[in-house]
PDB file of C-alpha atoms in Angstrom:
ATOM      1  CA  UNK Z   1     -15.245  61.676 -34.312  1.00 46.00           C
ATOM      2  CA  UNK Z   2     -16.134  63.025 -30.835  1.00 44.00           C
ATOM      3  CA  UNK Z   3     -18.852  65.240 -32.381  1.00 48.00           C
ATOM      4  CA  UNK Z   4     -20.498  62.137 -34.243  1.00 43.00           C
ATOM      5  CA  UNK Z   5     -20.375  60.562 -30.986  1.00 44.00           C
ATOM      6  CA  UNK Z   6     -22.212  63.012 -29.410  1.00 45.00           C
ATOM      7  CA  UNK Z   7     -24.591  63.473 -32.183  1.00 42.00           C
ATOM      8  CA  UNK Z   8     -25.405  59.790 -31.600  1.00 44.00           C
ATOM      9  CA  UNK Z   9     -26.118  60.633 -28.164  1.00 44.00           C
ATOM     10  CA  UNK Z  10     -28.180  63.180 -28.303  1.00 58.00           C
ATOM     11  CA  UNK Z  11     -31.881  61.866 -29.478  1.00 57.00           C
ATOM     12  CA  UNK Z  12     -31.352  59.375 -26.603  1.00 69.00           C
ATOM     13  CA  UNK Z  13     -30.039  62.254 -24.061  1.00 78.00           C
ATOM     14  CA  UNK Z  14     -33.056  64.109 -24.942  1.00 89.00           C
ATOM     15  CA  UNK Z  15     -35.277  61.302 -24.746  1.00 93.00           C
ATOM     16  CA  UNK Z  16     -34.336  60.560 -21.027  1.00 94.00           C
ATOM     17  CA  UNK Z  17     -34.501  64.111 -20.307  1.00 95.00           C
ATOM     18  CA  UNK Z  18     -37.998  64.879 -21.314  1.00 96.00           C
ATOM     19  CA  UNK Z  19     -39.340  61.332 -19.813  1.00 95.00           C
ATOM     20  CA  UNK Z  20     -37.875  62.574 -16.175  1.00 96.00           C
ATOM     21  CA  UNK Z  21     -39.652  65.781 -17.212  1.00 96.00           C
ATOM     22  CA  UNK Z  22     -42.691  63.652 -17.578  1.00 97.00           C
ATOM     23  CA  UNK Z  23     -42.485  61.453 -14.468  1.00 96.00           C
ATOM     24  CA  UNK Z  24     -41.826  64.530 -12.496  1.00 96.00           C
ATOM     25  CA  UNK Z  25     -44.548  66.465 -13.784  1.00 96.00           C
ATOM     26  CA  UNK Z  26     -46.980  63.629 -12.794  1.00 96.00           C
ATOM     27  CA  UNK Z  27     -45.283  63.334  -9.179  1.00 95.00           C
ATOM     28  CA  UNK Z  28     -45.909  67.047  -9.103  1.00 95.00           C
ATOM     29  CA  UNK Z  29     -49.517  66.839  -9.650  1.00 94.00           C
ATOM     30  CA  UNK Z  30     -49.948  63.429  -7.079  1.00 94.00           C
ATOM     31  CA  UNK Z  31     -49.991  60.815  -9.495  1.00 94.00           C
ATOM     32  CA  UNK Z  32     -48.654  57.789  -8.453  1.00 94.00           C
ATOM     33  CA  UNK Z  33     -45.617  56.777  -9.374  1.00 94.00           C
ATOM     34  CA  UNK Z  34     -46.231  52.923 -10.647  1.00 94.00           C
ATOM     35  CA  UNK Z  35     -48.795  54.448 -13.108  1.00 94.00           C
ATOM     36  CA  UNK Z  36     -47.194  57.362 -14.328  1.00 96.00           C
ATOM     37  CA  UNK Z  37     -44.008  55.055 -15.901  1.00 96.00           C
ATOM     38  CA  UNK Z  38     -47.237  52.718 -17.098  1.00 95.00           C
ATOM     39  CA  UNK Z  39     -48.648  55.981 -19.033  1.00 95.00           C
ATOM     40  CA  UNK Z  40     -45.707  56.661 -20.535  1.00 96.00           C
ATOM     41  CA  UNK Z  41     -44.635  53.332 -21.569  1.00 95.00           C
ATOM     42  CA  UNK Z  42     -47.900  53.330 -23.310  1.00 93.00           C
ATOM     43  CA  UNK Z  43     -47.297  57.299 -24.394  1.00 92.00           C
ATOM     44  CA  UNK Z  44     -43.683  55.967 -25.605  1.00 94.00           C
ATOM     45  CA  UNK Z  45     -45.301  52.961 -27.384  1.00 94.00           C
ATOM     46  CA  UNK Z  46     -48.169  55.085 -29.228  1.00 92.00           C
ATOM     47  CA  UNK Z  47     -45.560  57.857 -30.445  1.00 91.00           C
ATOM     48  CA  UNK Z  48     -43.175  54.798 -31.655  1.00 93.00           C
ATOM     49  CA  UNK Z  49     -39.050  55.593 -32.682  1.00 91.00           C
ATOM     50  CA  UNK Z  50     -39.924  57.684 -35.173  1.00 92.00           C
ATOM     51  CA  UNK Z  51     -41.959  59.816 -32.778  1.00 91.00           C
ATOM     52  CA  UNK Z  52     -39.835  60.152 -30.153  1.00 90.00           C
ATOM     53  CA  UNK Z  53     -38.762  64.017 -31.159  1.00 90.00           C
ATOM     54  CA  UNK Z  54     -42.695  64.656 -30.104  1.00 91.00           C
ATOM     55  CA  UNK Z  55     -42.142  63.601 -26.513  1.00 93.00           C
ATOM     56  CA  UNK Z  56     -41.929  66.403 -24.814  1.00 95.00           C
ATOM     57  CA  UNK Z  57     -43.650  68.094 -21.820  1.00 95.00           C
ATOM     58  CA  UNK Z  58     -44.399  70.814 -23.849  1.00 95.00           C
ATOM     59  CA  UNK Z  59     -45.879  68.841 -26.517  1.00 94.00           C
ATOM     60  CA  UNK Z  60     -47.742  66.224 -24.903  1.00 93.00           C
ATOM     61  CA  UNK Z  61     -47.740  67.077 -21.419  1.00 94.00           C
ATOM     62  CA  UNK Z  62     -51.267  67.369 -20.900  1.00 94.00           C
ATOM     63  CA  UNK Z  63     -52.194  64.564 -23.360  1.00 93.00           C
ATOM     64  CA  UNK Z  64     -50.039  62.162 -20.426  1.00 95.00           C
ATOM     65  CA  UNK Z  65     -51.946  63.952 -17.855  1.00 95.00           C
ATOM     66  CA  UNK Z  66     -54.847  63.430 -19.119  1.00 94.00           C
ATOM     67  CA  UNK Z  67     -53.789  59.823 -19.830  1.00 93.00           C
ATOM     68  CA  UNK Z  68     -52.829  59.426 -16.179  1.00 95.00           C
ATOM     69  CA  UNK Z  69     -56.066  61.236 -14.819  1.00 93.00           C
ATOM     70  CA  UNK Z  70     -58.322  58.738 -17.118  1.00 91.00           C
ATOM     71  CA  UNK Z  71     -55.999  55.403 -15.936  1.00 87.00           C
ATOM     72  CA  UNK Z  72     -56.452  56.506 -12.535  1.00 85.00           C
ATOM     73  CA  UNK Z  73     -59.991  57.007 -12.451  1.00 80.00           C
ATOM     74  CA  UNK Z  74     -60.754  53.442 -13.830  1.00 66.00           C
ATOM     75  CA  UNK Z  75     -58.379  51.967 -10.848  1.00 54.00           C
ATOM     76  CA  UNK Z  76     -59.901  53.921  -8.438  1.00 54.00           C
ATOM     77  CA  UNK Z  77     -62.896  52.316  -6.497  1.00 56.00           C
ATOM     78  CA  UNK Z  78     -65.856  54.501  -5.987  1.00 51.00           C
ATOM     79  CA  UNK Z  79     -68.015  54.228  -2.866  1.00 51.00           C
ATOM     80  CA  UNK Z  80     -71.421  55.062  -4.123  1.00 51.00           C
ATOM     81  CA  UNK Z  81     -73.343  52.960  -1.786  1.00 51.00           C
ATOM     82  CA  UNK Z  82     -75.841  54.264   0.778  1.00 50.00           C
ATOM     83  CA  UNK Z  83     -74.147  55.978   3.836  1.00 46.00           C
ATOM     84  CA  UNK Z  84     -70.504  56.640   2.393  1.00 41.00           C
ATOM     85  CA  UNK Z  85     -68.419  59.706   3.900  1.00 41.00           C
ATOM     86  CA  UNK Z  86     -70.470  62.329   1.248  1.00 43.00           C
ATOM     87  CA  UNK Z  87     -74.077  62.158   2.421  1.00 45.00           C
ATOM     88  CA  UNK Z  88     -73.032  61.795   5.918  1.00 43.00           C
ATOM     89  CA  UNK Z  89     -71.185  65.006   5.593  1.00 45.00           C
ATOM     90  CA  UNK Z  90     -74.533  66.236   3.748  1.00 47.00           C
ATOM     91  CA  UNK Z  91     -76.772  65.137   7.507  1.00 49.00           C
ATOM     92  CA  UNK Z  92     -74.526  66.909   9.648  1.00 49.00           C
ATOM     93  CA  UNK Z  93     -76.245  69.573  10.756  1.00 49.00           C
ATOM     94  CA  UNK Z  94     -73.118  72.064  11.148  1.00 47.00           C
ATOM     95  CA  UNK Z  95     -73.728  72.519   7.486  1.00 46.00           C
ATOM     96  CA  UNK Z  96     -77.075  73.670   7.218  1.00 51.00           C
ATOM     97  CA  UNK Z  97     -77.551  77.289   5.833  1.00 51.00           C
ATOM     98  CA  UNK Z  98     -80.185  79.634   7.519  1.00 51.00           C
ATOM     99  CA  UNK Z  99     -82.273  81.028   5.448  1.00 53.00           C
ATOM    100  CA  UNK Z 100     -82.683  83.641   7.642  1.00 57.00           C
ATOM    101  CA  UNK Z 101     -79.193  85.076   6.979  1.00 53.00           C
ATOM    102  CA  UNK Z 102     -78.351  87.546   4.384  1.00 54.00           C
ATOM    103  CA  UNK Z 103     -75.506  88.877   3.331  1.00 54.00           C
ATOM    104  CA  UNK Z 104     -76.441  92.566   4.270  1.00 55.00           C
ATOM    105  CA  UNK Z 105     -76.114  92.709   7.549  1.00 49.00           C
TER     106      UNK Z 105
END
């Protein structure tokens, strides 16, 4: 009896398990935290209950990265106007190369 209980258990056990994996992985690589449980509530709903064995860091661990990395981009607002932080950095003169320079001296 206490070993069918435990069998029970166990797909949901492993199912928390490897969704912490997840969520930490994603902390671990910056992404925030609101978005990585919305990528894998979306992760959770593609794989459905009978694919729930698949999720896994080391089965789809990069396929929620990548998932993550894609969601994040689209949120993210892009300065590409005239004058943002990139050509300004570009004008500064500290980061001019001389062409008279070589790498043999």
């Amino acid at each position: 009896s206490s070993e069918l209980a435990q069998t029970a258990m166990a797909p949901h056990h492993h199912l928390d398990t490897e969704k912490a994996r997840l969520l930490s992985l994603a902390s671990d690589m910056g992404f925030d935290c609101t978005i990585a449980h919305k990528c894998l509530q979306e992760l959770l709903h593609l794989y459905g209950d009978d694919g729930q064995d698949f999720i896994t860091v080391e089965l789809c661990g990069d396929d929620y990265l990548a998932r993550l990395a894609d969601f994040t981009q689209v949120d993210e607002d892009w300065d590409t106007s005239p004058g943002n932080c990139f050509e300004a950095d570009a004008k500064d003169e500290s980061f001019e190369i001389d062409p008279f320079v070589s790498d043999q001296e």
